[in-house]
PDB file of C-alpha atoms in Angstrom:
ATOM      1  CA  UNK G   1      84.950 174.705 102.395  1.00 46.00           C
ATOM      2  CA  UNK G   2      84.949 177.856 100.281  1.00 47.00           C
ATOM      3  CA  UNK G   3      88.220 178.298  98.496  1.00 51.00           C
ATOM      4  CA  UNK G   4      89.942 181.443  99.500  1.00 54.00           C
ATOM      5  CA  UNK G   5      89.759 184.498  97.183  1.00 53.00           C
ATOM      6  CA  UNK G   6      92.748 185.202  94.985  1.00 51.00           C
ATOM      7  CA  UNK G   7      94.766 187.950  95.944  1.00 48.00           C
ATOM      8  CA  UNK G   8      93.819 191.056  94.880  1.00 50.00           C
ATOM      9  CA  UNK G   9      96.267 193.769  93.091  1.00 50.00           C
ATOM     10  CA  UNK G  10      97.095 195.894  96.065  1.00 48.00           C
ATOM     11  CA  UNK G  11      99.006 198.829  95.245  1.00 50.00           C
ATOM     12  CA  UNK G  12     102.884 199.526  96.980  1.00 52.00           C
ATOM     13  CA  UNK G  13     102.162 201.121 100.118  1.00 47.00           C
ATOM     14  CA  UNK G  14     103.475 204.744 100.192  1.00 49.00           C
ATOM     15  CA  UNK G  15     104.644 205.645 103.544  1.00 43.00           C
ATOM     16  CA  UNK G  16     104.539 209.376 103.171  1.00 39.00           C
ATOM     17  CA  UNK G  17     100.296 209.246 101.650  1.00 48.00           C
ATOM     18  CA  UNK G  18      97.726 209.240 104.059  1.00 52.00           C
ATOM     19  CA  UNK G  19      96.202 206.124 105.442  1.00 59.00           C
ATOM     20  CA  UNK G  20      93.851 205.200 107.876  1.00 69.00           C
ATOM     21  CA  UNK G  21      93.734 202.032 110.470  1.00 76.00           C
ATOM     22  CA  UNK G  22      90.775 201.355 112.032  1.00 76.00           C
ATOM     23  CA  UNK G  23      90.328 199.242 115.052  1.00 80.00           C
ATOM     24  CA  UNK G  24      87.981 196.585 114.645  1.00 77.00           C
ATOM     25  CA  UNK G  25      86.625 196.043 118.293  1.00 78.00           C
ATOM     26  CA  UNK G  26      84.311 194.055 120.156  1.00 76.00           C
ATOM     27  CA  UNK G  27      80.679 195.341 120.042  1.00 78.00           C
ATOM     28  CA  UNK G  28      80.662 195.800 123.698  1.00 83.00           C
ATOM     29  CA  UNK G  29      83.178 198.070 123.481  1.00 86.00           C
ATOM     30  CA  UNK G  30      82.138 200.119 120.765  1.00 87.00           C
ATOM     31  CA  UNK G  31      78.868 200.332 122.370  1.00 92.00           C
ATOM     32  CA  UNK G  32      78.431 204.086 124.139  1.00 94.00           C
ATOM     33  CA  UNK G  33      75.880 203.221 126.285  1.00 96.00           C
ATOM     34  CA  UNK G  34      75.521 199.880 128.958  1.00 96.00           C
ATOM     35  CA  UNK G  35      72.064 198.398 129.761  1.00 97.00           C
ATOM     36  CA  UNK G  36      70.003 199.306 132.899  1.00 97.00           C
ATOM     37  CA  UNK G  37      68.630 197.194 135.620  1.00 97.00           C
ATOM     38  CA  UNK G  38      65.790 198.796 138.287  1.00 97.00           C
ATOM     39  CA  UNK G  39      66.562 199.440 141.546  1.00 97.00           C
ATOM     40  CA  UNK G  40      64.820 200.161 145.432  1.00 97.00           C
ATOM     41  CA  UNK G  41      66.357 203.046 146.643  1.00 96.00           C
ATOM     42  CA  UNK G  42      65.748 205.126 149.825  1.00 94.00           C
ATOM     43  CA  UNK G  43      65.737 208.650 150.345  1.00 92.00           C
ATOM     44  CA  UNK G  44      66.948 209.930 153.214  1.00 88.00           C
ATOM     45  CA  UNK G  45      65.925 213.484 154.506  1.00 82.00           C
ATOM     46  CA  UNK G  46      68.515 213.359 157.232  1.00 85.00           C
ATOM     47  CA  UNK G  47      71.536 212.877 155.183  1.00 84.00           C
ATOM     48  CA  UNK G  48      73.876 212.335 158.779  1.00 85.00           C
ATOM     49  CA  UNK G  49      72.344 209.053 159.087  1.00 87.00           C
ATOM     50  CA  UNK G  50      73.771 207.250 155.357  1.00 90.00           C
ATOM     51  CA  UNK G  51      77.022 206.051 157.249  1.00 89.00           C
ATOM     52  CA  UNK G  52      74.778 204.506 159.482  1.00 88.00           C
ATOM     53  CA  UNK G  53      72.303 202.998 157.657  1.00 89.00           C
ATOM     54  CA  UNK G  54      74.615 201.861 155.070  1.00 91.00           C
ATOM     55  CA  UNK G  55      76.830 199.903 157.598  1.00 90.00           C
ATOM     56  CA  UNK G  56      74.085 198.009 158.692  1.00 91.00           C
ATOM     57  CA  UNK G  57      72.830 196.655 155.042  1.00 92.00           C
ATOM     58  CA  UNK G  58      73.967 193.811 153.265  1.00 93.00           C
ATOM     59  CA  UNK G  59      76.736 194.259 150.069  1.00 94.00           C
ATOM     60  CA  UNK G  60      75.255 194.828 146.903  1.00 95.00           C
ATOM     61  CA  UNK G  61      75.099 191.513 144.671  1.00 94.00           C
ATOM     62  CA  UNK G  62      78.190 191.092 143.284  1.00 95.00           C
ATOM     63  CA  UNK G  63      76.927 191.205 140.198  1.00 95.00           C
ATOM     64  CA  UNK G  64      76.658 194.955 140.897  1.00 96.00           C
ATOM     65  CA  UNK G  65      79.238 195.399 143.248  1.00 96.00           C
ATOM     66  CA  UNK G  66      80.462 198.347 140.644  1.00 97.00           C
ATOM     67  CA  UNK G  67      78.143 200.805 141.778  1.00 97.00           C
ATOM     68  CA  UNK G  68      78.320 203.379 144.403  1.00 96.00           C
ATOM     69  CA  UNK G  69      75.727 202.998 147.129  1.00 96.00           C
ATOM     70  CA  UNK G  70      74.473 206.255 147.429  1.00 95.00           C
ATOM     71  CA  UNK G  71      73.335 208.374 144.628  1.00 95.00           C
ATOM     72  CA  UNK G  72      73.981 212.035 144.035  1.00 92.00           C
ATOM     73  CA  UNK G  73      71.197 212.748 146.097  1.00 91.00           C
ATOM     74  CA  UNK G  74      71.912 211.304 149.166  1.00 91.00           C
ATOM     75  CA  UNK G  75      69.318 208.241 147.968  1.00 94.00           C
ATOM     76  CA  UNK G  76      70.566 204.859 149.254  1.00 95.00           C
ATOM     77  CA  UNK G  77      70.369 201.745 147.166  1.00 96.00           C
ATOM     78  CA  UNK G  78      68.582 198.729 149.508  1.00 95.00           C
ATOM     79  CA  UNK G  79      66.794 196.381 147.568  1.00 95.00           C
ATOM     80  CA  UNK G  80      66.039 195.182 143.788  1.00 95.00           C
ATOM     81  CA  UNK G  81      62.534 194.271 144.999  1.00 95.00           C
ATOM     82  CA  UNK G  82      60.071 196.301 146.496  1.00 95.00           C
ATOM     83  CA  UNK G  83      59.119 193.957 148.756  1.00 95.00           C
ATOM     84  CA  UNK G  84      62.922 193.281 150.179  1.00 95.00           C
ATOM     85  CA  UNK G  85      63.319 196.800 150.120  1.00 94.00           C
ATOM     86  CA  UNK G  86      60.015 197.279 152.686  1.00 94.00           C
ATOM     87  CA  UNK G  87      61.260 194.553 154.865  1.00 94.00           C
ATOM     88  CA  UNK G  88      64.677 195.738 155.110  1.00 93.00           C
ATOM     89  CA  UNK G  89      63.230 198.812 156.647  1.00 92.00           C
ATOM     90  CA  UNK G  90      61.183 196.977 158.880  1.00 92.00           C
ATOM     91  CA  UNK G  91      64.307 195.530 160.162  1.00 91.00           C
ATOM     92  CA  UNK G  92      66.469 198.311 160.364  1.00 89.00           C
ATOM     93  CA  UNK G  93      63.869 200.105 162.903  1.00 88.00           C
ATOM     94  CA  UNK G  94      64.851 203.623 162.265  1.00 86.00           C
ATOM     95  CA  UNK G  95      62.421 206.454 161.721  1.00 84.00           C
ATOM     96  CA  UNK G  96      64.821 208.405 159.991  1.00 83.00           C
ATOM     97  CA  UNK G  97      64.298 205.589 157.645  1.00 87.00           C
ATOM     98  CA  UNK G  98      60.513 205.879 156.061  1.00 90.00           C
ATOM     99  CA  UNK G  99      58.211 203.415 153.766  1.00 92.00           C
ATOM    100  CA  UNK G 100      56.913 206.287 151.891  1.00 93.00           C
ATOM    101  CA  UNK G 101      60.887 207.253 150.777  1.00 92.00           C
ATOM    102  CA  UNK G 102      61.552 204.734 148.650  1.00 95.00           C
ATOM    103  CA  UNK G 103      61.900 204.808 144.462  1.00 96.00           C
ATOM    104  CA  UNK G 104      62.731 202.804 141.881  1.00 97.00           C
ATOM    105  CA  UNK G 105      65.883 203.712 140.817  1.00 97.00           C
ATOM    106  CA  UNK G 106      67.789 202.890 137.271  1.00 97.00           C
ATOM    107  CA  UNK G 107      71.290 201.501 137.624  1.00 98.00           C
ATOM    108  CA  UNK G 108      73.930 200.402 134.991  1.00 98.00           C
ATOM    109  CA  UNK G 109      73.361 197.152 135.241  1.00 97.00           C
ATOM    110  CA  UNK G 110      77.126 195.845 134.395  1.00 96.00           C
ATOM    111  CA  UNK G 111      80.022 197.773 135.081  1.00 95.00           C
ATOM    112  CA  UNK G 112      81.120 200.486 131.849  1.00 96.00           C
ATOM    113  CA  UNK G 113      84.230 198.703 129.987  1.00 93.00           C
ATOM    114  CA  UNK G 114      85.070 203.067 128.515  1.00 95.00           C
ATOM    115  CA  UNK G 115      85.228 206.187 129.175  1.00 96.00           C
ATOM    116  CA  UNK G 116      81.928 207.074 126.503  1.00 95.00           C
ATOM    117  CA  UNK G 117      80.109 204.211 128.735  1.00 97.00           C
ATOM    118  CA  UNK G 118      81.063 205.791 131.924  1.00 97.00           C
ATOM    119  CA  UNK G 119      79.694 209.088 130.983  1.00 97.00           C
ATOM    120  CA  UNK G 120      76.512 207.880 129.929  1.00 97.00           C
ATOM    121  CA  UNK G 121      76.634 205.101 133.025  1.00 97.00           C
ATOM    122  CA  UNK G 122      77.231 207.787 135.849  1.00 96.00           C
ATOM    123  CA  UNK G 123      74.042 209.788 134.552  1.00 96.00           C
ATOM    124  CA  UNK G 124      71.748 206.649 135.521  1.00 97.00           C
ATOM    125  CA  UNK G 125      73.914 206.804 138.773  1.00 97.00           C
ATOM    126  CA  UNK G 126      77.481 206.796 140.799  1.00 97.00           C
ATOM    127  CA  UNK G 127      79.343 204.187 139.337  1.00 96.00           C
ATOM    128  CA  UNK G 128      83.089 202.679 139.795  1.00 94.00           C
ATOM    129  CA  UNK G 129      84.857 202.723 136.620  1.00 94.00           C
ATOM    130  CA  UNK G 130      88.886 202.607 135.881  1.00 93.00           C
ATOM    131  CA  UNK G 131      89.862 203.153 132.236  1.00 92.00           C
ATOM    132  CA  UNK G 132      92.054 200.939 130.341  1.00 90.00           C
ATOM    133  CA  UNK G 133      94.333 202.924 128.896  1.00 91.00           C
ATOM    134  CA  UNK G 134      94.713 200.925 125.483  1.00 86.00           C
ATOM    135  CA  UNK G 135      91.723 200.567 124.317  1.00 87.00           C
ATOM    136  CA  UNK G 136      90.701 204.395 125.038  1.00 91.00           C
ATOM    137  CA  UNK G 137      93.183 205.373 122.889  1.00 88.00           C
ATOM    138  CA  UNK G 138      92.164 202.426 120.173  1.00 85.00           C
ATOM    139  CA  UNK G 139      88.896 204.397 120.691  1.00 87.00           C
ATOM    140  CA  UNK G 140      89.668 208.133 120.196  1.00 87.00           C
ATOM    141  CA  UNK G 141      92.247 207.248 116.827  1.00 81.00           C
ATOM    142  CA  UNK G 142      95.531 208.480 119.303  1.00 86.00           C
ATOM    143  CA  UNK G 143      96.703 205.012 119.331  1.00 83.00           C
ATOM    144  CA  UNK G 144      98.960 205.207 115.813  1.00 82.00           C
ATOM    145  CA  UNK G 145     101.927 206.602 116.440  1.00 85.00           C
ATOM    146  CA  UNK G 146     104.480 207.305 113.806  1.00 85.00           C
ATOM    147  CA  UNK G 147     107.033 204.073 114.676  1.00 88.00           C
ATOM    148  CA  UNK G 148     103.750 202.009 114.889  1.00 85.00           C
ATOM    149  CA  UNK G 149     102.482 203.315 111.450  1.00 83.00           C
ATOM    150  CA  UNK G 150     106.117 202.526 110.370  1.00 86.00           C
ATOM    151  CA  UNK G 151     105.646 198.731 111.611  1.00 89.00           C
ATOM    152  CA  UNK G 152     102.459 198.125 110.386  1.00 87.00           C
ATOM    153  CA  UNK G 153     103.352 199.735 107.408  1.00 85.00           C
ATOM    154  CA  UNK G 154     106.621 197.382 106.207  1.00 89.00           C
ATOM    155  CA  UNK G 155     105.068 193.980 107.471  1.00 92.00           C
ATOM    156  CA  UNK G 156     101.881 194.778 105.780  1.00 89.00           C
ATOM    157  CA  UNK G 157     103.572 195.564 102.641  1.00 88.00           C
ATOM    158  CA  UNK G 158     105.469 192.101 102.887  1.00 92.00           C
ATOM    159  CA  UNK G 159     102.458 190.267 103.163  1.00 91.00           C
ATOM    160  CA  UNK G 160     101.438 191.861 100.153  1.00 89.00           C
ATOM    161  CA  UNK G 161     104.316 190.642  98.151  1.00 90.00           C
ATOM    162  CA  UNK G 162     104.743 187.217  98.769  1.00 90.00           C
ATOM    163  CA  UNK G 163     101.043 187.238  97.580  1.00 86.00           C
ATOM    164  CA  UNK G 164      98.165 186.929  99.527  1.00 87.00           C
ATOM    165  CA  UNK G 165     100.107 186.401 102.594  1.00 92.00           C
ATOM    166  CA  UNK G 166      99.808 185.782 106.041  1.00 94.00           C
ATOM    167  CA  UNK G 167     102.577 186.500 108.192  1.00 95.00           C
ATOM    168  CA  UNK G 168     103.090 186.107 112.372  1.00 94.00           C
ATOM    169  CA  UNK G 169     105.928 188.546 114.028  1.00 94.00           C
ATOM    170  CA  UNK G 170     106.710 188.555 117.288  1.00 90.00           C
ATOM    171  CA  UNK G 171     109.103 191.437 118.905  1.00 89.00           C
ATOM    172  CA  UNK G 172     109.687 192.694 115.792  1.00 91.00           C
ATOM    173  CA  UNK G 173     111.245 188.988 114.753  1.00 92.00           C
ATOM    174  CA  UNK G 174     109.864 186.830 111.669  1.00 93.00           C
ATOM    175  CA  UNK G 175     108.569 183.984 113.214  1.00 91.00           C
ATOM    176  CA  UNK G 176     106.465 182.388 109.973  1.00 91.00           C
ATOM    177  CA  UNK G 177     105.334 183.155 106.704  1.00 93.00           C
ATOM    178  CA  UNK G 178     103.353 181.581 104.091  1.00 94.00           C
ATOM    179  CA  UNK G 179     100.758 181.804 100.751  1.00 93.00           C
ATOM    180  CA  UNK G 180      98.199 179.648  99.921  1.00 92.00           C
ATOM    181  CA  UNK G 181      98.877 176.212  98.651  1.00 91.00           C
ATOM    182  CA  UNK G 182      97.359 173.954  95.988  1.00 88.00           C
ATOM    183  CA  UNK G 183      95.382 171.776  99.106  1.00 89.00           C
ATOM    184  CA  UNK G 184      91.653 172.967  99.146  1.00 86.00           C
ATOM    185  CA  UNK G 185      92.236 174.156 102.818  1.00 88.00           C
ATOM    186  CA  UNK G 186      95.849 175.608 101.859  1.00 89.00           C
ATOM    187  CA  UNK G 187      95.022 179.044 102.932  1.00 94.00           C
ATOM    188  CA  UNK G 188      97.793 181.358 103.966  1.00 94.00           C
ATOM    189  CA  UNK G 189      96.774 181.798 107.538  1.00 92.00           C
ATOM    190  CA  UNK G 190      96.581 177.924 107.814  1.00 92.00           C
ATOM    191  CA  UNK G 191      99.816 177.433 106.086  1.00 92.00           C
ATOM    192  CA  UNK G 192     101.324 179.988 108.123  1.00 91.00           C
ATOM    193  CA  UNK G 193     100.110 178.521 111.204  1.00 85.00           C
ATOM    194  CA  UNK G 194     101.666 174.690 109.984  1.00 83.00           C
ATOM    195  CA  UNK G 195     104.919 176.706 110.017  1.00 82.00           C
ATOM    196  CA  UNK G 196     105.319 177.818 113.389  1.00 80.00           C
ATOM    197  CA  UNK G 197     108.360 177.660 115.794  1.00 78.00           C
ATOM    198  CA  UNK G 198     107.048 175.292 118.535  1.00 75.00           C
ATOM    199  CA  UNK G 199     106.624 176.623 122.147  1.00 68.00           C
ATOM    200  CA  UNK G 200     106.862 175.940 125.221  1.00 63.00           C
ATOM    201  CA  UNK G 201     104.117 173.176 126.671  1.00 65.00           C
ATOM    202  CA  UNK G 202     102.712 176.298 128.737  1.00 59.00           C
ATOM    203  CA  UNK G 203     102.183 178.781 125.521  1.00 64.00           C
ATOM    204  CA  UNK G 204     100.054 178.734 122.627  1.00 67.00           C
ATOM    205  CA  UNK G 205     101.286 178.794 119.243  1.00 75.00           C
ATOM    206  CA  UNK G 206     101.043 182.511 118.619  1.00 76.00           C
ATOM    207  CA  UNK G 207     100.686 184.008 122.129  1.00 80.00           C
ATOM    208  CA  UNK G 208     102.159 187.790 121.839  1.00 81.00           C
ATOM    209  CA  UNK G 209     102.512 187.791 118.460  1.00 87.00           C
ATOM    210  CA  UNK G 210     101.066 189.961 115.440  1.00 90.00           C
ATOM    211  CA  UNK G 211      99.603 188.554 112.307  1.00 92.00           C
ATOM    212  CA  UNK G 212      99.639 190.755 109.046  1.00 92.00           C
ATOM    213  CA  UNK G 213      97.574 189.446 105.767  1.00 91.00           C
ATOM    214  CA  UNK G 214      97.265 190.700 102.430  1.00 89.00           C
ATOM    215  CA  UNK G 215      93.294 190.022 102.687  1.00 88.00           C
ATOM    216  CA  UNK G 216      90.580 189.920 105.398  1.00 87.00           C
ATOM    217  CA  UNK G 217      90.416 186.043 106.968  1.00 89.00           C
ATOM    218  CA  UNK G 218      87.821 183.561 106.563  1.00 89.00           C
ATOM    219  CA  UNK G 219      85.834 181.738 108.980  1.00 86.00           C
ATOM    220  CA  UNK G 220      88.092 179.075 108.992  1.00 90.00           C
ATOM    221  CA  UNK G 221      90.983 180.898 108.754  1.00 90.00           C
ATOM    222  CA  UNK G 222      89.596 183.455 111.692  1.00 86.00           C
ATOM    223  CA  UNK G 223      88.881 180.571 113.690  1.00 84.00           C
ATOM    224  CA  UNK G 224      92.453 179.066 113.485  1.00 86.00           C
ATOM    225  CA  UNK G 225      93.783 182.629 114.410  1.00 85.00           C
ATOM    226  CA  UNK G 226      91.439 182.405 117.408  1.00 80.00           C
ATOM    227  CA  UNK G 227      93.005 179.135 118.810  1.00 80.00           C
ATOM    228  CA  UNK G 228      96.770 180.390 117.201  1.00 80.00           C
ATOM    229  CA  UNK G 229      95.937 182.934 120.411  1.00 79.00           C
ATOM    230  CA  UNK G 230      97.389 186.102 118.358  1.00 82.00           C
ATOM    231  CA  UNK G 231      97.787 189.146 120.455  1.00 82.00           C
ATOM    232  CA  UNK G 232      96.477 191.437 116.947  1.00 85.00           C
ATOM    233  CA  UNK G 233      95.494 190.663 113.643  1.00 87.00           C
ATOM    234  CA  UNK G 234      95.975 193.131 110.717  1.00 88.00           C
ATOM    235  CA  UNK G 235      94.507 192.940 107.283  1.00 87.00           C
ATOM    236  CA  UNK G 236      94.708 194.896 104.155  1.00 84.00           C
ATOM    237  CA  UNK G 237      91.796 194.440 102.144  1.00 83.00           C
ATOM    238  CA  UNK G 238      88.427 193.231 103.002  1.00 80.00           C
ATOM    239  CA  UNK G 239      87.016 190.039 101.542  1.00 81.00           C
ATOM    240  CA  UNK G 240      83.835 188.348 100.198  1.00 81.00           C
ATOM    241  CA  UNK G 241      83.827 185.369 102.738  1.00 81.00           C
ATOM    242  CA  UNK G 242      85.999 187.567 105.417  1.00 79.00           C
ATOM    243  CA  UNK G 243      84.226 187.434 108.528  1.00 78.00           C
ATOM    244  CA  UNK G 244      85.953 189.834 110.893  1.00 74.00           C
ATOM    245  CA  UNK G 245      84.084 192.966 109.504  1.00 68.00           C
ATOM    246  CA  UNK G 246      81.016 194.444 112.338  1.00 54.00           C
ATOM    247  CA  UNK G 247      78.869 194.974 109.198  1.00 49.00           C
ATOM    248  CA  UNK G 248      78.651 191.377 108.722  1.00 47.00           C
ATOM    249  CA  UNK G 249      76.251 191.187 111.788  1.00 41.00           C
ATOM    250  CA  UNK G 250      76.037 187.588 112.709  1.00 48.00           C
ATOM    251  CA  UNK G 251      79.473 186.162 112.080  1.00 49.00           C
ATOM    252  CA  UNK G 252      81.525 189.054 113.783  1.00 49.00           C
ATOM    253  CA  UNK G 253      79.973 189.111 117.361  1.00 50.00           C
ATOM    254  CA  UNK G 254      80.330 185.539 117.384  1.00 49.00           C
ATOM    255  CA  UNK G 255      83.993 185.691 117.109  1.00 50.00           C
ATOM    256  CA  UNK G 256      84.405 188.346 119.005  1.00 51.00           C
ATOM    257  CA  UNK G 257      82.865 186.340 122.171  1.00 47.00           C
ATOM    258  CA  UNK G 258      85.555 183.426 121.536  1.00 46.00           C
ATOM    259  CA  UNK G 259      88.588 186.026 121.692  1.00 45.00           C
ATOM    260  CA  UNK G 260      88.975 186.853 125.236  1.00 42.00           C
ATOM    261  CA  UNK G 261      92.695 186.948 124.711  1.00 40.00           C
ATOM    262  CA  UNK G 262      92.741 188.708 121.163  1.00 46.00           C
ATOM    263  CA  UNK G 263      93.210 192.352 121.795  1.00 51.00           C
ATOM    264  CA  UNK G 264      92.012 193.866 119.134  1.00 56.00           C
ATOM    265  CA  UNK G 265      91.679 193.629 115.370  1.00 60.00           C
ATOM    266  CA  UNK G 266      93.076 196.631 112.838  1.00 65.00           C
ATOM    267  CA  UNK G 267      91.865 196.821 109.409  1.00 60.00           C
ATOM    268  CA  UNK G 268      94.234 198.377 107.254  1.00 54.00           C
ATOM    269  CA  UNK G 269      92.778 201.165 104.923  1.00 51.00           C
ATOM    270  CA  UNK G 270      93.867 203.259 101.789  1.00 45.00           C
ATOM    271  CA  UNK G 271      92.499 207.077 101.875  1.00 37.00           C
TER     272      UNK G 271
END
């Protein structure tokens, strides 16, 4: 196991200078744009008949159960094969209802987790979409608020001081603090974890709380935050073996896909 990286000399934190977090985010939902899928639609030149024809056709897979069934066009989504899509009018029995209409179609393929993915979703067609509130403001920097600069700002500096820290808080409350030891696996974040309050049989470890550390995690220490189950992480300074940085392109999407109940990530800057 790599031995973690001494602490670095990181300078007092001065509330009043300018500093920057910046979210650290899952890839698919940094991403502005969602794949595409084809599509059999039907256009209709009668446009009085869509109720009709739509109540007699089948749901749409649930798979794609987030879009809208007709397109801004009045073109009606029947099939994701041509040849379903010809028999399905076959059945239906309708002249209104033509061969000779139908298209290929692209469709978002899964349902746009943003508002920037929604834009660019609702061009390839009519999709549902209902924005989470949090992360669009992660997203557009409006998240940081003066009291939540404040907080991030004193804990931060604590883990700073008791050198190379890692420290979990939870409603504002101290729950566990630590350094690294003299054990080859006596990482802060692992020492910190040995530490903690015990819960209740139904909670994890760390559910709700937030972590501050003096330095970016490694992949052991990352892991143990994963299964700590950490609402957010924040870190000072980036690291040589610190894998929760998206430039480090193989390492960081894999965590991200075992966090499910890790909100987000914030790396703490210096301008």
């Amino acid at each position: 196991m790599t031995q973690e990286e001494p602490a670095k000399k990181i300078r007092k934190i001065d509330f009043c200078s300018e500093i920057k977090v910046i979210p650290i985010l899952d890839p698919k939902l940094t991403a502005n744009t969602v794949p595409s899928t084809s599509y059999q639609a039907i256009s209709l030149d009668n446009k009085k008949v869509i109720g009709q024809i739509i109540g007699r056709l089948k749901e749409l897979p649930e798979r794609l159960q987030h879009l809208k069934r007709v397109g801004k066009d009045g073109s009606v989504l029947i099939s994701e094969s041509r040849e379903g899509a010809e028999k399905i009018i076959d059945e239906l029995g309708n002249g209104e209802v033509r061969v000779e209409n139908l298209k290929t179609v692209q469709v978002p393929s899964i349902k746009p987790s943003t508002r920037r993915q929604f834009d660019y979703a609702k061009q390839l067609w009519p999709t549902g979409f209902h924005p989470d509130h949090e992360i669009e403001r992660l997203l557009d920097g409006t998240f940081l608020t003066s009291s939540h600069r404040e907080y991030i700002s004193s804990w931060i500096q604590k883990a700073i001081e008791i050198g190379n820290g890692s420290i979990a808080v939870q409603d504002s409350v101290l729950l566990s603090s630590a350094s690294p030891s003299a054990h080859p696996l006596g990482h802060s974040v692992m020492e910190m974890v040995g530490s903690l309050p015990k819960r209740s049989e139904s909670e994890y470890l760390g559910t709700g709380c937030d972590v501050f550390l003096a330095n970016e995690p490694c992949a052991m220490c990352a892991m143990a935050l994963v299964h700590f189950r950490v609402k957010r992480v924040f870190y000072a300074c980036e690291s040589k073996n610190g894998v929760l940085k998206e430039e480090e392109a193989e390492l960081f999407p894999r965590f991200c896909q075992c966090i499910e109940k890790l909100e987000h990530i914030l790396l703490w800057t210096y301008s």
